[in-house]
Short mmCIF file of C-alpha atoms in Angstrom, two decimals:
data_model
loop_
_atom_site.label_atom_id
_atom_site.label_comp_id
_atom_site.label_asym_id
_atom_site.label_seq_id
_atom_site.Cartn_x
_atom_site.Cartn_y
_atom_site.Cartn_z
CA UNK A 175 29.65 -85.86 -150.23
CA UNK A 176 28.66 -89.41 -149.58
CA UNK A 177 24.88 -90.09 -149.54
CA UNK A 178 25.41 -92.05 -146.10
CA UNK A 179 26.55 -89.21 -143.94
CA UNK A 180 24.46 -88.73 -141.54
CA UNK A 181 21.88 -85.80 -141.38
CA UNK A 182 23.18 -83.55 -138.03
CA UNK A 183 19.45 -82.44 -137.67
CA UNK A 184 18.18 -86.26 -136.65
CA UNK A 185 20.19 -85.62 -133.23
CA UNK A 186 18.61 -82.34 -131.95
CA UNK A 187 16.05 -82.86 -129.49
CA UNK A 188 12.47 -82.20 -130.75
CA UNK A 189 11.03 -78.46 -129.87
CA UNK A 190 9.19 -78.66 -126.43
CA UNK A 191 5.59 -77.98 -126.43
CA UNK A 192 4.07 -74.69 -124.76
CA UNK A 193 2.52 -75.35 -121.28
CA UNK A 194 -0.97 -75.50 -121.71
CA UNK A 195 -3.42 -74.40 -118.62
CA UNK A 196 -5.44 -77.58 -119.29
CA UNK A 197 -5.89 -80.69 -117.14
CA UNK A 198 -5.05 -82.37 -120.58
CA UNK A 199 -1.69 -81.01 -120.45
CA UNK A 200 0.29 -84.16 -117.87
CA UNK A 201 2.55 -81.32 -116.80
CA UNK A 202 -0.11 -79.33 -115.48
CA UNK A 203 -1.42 -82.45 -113.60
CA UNK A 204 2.14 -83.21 -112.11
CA UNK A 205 2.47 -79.55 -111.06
CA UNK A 206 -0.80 -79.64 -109.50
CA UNK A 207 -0.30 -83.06 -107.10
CA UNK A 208 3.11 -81.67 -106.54
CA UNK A 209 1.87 -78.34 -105.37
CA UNK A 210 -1.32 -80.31 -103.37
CA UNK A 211 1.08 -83.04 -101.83
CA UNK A 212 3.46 -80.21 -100.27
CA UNK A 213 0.61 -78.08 -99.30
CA UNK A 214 -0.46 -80.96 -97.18
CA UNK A 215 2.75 -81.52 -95.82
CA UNK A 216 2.48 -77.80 -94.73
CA UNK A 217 -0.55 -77.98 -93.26
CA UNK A 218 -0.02 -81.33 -91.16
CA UNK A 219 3.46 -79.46 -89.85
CA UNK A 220 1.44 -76.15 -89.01
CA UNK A 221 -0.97 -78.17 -87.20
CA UNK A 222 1.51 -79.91 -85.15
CA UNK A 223 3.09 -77.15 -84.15
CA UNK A 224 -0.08 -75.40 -83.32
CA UNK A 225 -1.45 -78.09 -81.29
CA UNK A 226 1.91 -78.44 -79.30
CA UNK A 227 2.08 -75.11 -78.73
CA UNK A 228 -1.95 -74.85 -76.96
CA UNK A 229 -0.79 -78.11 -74.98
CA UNK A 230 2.60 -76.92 -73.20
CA UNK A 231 0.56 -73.21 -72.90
CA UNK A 232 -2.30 -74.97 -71.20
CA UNK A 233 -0.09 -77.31 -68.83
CA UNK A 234 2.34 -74.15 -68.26
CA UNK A 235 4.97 -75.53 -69.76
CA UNK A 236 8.32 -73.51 -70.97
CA UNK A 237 9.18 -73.64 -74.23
CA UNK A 238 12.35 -72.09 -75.83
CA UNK A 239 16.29 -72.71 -75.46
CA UNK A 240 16.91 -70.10 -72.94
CA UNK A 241 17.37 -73.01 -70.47
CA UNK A 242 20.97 -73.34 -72.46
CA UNK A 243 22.45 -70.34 -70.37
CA UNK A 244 21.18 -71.71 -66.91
CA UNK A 245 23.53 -73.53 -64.50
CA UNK A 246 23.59 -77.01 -65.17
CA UNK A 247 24.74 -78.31 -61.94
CA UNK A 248 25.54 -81.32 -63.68
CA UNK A 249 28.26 -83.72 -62.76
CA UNK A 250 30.06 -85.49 -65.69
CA UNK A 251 33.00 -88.19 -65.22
CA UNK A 252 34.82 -87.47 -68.36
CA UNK A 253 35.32 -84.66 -70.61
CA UNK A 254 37.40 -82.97 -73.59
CA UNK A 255 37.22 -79.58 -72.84
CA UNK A 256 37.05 -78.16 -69.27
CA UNK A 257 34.18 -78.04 -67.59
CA UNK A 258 32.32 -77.61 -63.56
CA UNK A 259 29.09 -78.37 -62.93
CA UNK A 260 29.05 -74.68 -62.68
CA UNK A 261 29.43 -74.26 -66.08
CA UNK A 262 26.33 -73.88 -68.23
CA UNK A 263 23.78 -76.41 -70.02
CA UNK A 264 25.14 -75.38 -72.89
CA UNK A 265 28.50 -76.48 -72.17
CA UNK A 266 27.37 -79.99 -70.80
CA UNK A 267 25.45 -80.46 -74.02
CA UNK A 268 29.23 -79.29 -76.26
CA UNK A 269 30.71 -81.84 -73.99
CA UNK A 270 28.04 -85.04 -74.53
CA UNK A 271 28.58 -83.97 -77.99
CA UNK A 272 32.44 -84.33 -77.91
CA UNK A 273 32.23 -87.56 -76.15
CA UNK A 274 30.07 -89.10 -79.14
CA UNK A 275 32.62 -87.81 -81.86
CA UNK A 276 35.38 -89.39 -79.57
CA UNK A 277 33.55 -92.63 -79.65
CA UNK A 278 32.40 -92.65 -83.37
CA UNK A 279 35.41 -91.11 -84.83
CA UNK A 280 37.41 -93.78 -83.31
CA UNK A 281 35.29 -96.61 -83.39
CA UNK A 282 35.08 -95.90 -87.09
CA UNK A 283 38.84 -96.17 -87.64
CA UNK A 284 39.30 -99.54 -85.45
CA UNK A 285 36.11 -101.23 -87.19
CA UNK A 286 37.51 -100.38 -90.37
CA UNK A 287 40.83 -101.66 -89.63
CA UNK A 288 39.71 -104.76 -87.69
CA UNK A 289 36.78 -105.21 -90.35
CA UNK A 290 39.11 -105.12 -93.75
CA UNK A 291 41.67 -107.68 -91.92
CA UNK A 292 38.96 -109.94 -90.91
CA UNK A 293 37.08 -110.06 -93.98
CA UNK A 294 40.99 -110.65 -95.92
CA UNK A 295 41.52 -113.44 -94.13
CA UNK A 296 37.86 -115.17 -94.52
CA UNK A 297 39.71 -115.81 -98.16
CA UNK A 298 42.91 -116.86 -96.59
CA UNK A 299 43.93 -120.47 -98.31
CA UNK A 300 44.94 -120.99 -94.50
CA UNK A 301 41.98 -123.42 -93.67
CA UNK A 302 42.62 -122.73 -89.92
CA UNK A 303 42.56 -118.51 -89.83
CA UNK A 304 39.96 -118.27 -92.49
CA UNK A 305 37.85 -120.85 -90.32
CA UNK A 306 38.59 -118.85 -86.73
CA UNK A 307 37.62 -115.11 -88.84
CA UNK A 308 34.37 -117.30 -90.08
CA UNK A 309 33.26 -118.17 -86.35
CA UNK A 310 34.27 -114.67 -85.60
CA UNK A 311 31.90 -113.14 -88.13
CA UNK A 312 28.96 -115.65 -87.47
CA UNK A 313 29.03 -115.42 -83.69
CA UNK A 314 30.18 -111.42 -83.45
CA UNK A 315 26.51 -110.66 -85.41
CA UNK A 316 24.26 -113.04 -84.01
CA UNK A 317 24.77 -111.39 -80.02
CA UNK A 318 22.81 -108.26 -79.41
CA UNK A 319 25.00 -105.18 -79.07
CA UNK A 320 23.25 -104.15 -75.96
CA UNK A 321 24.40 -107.67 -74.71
CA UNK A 322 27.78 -107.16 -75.78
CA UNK A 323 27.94 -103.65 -74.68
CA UNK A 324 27.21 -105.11 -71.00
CA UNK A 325 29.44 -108.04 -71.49
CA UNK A 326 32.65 -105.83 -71.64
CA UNK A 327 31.45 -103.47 -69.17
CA UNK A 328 31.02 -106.09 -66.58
CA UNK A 329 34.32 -107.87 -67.47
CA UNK A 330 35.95 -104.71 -67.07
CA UNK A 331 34.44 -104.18 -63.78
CA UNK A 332 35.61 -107.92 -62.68
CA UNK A 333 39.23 -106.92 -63.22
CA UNK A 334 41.78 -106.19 -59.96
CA UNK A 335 42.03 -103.05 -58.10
CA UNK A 336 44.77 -100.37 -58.91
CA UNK A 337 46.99 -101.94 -56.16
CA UNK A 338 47.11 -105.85 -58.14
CA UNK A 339 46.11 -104.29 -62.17
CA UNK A 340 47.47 -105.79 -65.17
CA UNK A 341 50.72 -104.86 -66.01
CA UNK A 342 51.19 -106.52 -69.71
CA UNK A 343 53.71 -103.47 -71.28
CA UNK A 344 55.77 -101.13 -69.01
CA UNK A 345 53.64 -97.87 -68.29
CA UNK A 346 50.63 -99.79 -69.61
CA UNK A 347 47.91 -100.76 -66.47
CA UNK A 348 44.49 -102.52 -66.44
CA UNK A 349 42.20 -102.23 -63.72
CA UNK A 350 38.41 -101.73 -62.88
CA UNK A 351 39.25 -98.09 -62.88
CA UNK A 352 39.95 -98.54 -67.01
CA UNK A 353 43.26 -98.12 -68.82
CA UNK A 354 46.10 -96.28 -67.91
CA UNK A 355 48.88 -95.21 -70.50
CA UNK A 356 51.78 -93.18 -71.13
CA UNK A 357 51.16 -89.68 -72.30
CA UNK A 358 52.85 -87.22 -74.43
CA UNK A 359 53.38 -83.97 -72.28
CA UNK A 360 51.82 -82.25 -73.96
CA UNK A 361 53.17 -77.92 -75.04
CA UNK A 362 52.98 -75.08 -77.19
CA UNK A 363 55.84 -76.86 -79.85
CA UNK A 364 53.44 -79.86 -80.02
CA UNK A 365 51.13 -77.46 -81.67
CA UNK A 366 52.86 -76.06 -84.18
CA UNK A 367 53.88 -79.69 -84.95
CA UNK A 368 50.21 -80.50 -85.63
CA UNK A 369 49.54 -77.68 -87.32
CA UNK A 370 52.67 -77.87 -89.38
CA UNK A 371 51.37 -81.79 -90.17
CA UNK A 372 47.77 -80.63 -91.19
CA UNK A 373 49.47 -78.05 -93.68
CA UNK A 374 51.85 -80.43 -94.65
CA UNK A 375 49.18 -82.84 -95.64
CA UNK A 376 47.11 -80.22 -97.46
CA UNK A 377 50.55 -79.31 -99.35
CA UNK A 378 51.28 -82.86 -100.57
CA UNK A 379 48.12 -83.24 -101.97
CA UNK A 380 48.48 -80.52 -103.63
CA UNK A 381 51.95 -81.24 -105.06
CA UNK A 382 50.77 -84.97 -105.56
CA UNK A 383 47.79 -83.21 -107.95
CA UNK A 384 50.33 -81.03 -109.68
CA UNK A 385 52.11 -83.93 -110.73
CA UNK A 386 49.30 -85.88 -111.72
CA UNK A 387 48.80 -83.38 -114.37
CA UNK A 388 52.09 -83.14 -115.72
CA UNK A 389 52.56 -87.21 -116.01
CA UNK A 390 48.99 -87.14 -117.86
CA UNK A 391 50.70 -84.11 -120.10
CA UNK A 392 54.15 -86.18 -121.10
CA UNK A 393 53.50 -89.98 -119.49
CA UNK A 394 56.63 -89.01 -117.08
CA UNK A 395 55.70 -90.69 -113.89
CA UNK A 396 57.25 -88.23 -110.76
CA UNK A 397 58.24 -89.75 -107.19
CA UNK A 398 56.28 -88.17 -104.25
CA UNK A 399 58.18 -89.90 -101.57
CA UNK A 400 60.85 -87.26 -101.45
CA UNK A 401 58.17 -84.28 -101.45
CA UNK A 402 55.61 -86.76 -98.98
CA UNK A 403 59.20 -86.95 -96.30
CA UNK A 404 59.45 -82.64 -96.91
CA UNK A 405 55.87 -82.09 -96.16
CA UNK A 406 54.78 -84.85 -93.29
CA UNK A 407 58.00 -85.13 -91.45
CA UNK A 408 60.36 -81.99 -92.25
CA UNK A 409 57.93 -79.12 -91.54
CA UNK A 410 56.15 -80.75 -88.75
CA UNK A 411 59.72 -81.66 -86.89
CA UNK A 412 61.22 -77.96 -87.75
CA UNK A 413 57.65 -76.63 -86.67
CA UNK A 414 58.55 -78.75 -83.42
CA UNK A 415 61.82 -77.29 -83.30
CA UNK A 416 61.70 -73.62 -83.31
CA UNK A 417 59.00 -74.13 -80.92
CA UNK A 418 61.32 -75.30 -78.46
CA UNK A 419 61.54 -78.86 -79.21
CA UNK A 420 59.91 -79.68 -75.71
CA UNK A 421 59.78 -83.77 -75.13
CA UNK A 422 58.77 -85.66 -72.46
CA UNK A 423 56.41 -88.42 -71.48
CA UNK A 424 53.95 -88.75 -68.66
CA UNK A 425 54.31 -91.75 -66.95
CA UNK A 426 51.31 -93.13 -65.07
CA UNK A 427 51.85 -94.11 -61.35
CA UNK A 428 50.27 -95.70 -58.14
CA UNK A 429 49.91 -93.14 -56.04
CA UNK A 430 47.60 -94.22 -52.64
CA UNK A 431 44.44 -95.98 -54.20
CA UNK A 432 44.46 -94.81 -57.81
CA UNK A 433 47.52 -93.93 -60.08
CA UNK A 434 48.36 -90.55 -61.06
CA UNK A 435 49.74 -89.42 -64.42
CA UNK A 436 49.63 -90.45 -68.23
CA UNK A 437 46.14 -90.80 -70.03
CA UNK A 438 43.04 -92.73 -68.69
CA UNK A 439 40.63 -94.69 -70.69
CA UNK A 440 37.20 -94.92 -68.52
CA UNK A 441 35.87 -97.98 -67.94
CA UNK A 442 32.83 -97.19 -69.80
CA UNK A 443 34.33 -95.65 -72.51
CA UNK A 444 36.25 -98.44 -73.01
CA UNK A 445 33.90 -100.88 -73.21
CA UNK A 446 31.76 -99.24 -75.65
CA UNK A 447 34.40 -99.05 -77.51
CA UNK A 448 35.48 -102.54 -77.85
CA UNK A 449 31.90 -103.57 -78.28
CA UNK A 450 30.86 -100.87 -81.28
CA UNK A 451 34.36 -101.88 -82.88
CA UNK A 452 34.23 -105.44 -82.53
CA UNK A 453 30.58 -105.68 -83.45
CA UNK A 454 30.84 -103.17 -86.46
CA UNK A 455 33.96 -105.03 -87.76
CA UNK A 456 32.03 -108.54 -87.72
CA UNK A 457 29.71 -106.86 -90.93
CA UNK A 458 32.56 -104.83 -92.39
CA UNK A 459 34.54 -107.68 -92.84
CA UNK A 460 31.43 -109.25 -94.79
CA UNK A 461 31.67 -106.36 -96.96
CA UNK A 462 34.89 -106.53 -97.68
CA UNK A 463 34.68 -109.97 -98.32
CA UNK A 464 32.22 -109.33 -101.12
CA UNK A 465 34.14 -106.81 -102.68
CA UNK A 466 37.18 -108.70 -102.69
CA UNK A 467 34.98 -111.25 -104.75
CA UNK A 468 33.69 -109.19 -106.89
CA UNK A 469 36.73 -108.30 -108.48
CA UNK A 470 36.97 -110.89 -111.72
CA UNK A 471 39.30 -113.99 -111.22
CA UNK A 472 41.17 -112.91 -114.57
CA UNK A 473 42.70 -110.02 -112.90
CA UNK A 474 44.20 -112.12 -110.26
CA UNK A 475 45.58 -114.77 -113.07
CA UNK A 476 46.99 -111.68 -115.19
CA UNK A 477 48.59 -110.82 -111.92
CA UNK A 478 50.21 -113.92 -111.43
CA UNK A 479 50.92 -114.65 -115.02
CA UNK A 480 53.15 -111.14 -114.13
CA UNK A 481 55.16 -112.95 -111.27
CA UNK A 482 53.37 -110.21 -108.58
CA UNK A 483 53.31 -111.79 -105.25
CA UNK A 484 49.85 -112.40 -103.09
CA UNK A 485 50.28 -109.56 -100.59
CA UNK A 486 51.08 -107.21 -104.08
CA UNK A 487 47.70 -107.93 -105.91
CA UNK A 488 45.86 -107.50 -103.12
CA UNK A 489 47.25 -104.16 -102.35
CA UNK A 490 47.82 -102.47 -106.07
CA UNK A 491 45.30 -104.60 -108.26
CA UNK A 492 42.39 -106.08 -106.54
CA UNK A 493 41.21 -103.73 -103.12
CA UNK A 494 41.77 -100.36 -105.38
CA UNK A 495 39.36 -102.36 -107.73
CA UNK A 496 36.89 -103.33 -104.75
CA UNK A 497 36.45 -100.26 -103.17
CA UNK A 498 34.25 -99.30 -105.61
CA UNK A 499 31.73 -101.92 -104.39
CA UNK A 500 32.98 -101.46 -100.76
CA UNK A 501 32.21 -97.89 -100.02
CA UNK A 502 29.02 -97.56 -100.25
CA UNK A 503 27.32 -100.52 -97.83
CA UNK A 504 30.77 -99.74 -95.21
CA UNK A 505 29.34 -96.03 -95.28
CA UNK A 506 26.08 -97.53 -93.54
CA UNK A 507 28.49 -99.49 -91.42
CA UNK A 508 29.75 -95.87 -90.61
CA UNK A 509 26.15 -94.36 -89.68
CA UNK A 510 24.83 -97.35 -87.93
CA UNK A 511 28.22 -97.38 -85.23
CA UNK A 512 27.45 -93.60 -84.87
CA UNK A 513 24.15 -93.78 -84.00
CA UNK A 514 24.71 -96.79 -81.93
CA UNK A 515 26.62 -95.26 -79.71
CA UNK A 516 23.68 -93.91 -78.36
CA UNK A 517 23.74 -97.36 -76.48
CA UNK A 518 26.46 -95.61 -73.76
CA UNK A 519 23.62 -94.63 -71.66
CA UNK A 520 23.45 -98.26 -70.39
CA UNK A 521 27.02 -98.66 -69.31
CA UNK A 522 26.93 -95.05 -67.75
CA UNK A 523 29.06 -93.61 -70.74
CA UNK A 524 27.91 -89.84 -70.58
CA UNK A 525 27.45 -88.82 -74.23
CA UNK A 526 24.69 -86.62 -76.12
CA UNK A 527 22.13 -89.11 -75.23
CA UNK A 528 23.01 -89.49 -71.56
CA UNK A 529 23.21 -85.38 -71.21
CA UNK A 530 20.56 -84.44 -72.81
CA UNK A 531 18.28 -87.30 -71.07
CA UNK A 532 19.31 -85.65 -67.27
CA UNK A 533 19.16 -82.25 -68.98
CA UNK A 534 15.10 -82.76 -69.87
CA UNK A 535 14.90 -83.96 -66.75
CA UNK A 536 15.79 -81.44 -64.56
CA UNK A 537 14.23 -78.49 -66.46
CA UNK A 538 11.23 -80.44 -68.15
CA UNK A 539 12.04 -78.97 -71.47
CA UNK A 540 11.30 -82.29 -73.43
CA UNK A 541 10.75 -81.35 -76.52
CA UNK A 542 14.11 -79.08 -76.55
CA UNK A 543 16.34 -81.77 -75.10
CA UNK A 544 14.70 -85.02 -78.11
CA UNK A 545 15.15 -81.90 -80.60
CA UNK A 546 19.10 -81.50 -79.96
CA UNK A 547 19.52 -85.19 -79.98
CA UNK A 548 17.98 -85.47 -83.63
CA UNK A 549 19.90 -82.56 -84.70
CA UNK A 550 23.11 -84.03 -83.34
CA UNK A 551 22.71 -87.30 -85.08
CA UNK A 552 21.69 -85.67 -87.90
CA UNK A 553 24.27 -83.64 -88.18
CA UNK A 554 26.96 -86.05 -88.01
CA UNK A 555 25.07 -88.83 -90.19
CA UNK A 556 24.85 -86.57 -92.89
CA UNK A 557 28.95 -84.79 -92.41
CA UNK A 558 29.69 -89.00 -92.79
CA UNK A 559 27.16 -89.57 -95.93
CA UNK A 560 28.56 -86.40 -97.66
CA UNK A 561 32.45 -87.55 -96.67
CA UNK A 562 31.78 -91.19 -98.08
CA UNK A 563 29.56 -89.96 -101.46
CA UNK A 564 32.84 -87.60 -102.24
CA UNK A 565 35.32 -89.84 -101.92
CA UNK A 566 32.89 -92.62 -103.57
CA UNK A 567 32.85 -90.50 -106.72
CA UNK A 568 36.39 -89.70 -106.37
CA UNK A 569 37.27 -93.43 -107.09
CA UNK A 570 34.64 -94.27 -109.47
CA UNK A 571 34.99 -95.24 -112.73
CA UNK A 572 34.91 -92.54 -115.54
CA UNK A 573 34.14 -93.84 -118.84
CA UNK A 574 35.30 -91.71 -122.23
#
């Protein structure tokens, strides 16, 4: 055996020491503040609460959810599941809560869209687009969103009447009573379409992941395509067809002062929703920007030396590559348009904030109402964080 082989024993970790009850012992004394420092904590928290409680007891005040099962009484313009102003405070509160997910799930999408192809072509050689994208950027983040919030509102509200609205594609109207557009009429074989989709896409992922492994097994790449057309269009459109195969289009229409029909965009909705895309797009793009230049120079001259085109490196070599730098600051692009929609309430846009503001209001239960606002926001902040750290580790490096 040669004398420089290396003695196994050097690598075990030396034997930990027995905890000691002594104030020598820096264990002990990290225990101890730890212990003290929540203890603390504990006892600020009780006090709070104890204090709160003697000050709503002595001023009479209610305290409790029970108000959740009262009448509401509540009016609200627009919502996603049916509701009266007979229905309960509960309900009005599911329905604020709705219209915040409609406005951050979407405003996510666009802003991410609008954002990547902004930021692409701040690095277009076309000195004219990447100039315009540039002003876009600069300007776009240097305005207020409250401003710009208000902006669109009140240009919506400056557009024609039903009777003279803007007619720019056929079925498509724009007035100051918000966007009209055809909709899908909608039936039971729509939703076993969907559904048939959702399992579709859970089944190619699955067969893409089977096939994964075997390529890694015998270096045999495996198309998907033909398996990707099976699962997203076949079962979805034979889904659609044994459940009658209904189709048809609702088609909106002036009736008297308003048009009936199709799918209406609010006003207010609207205009939120240009300004938290628009304004959420102006840092994306930044980001992406950054990413994009992060990615080392040589890998777009070994992609050229290969004869791949522009539009090809972008897509295969250099954004897979970028993401990596990407995800994380665009997941606090995420939060902040989620929690900025909390700006409706000053174009009228009824969502959590706006709901549970008129809620407190009318039944004084203060505390309640601020406490289901923080544990809305929370809730969806941290379903976005834990969405964007998964798929953040799922396309990070893994080093052997």
């Amino acid at each position: 055996m040669s004398q420089s082989a290396t003695d196994p024993r050097q690598f075990r970790a030396p034997p930990k020491k027995p905890l000691r009850l002594s104030w020598a012992d820096e264990r002990v004394r990290a225990i101890f503040w730890q212990v003290l420092i929540v203890g603390i904590v504990i006892a600020v928290v009780w006090w709070l609460v104890r204090n709160t409680q003697h000050n709503l007891e002595v001023r009479r005040i209610a305290t409790g959810f029970g108000f959740l099962n009262r009448e509401a009484g509540l009016p609200i313009g627009e919502a996603l599941i049916e509701y009266t102003p007979a229905s309960t405070y509960f309900r009005a509160l599911t329905v604020g809560v709705l219209n915040t997910l409609k406005v951050a799930v979407v405003g996510i999408i666009l802003a991410t869209i609008l954002g990547t192809l902004v930021g692409i072509a701040r690095l277009s050689k076309n000195w004219l687009l990447a100039k315009v994208a540039a002003v876009y950027v600069e300007v776009i983040r240097d305005i207020p969103l409250l401003l710009q919030l208000l902006f669109w509102y009140t240009l919506l509200q400056g557009l024609p009447g039903p009777r003279q609205a803007l007619n720019p594609v056929t079925g498509v109207f724009l007035s100051n009573r918000g966007l009209k557009l055809p909709f899908l009429d909608w039936e039971v074989g729509h939703s076993w379409g969907l559904m048939a989709f959702v399992v579709g896409c859970c089944g190619l992922y699955l067969f893409a992941k089977a096939m994964r492994r075997r390529q890694m097994q015998d270096g045999q790449p495996r198309p998907i395509w033909p398996a990707a057309i099976g699962f997203l269009i076949g079962l979805p459109a034979l889904a659609w067809w044994l459940g009658g195969a209904p189709v048809g289009i609702e088609w909106p229409a002036l009736r008297g002062f308003n048009f009936q029909g199709g799918m209406s965009v609010s006003p207010e909705y609207f205009a939120l929703l240009v300004g938290l895309t628009t304004y959420t797009a102006g840092f994306i793009a930044e980001i992406v920007r950054a990413g994009i230049l992060a990615v080392a120079q040589g890998q777009w001259e070994a992609a050229q030396a290969l004869g791949l085109r522009p539009g090809v490196v972008l897509r295969q070599i250099v954004l897979p590559q970028a993401l990596r730098v990407i995800v994380p600051p665009m997941t606090s692009q995420f939060l902040n348009l989620t929690k900025n929609s909390s700006l409706a309430v000053a174009i009228g846009y009824q969502d959590i904030v706006s709901i549970a503001n008129t809620t407190l209001n009318q039944t004084g239960q203060a505390i309640e109402g601020i406490a289901i606002i923080m544990l809305v926001y929370l809730t969806i902040s941290l379903s976005i964080s834990l969405f964007m750290n998964w798929y953040n580790s799922r396309i990070a490096l893994v080093e052997r």
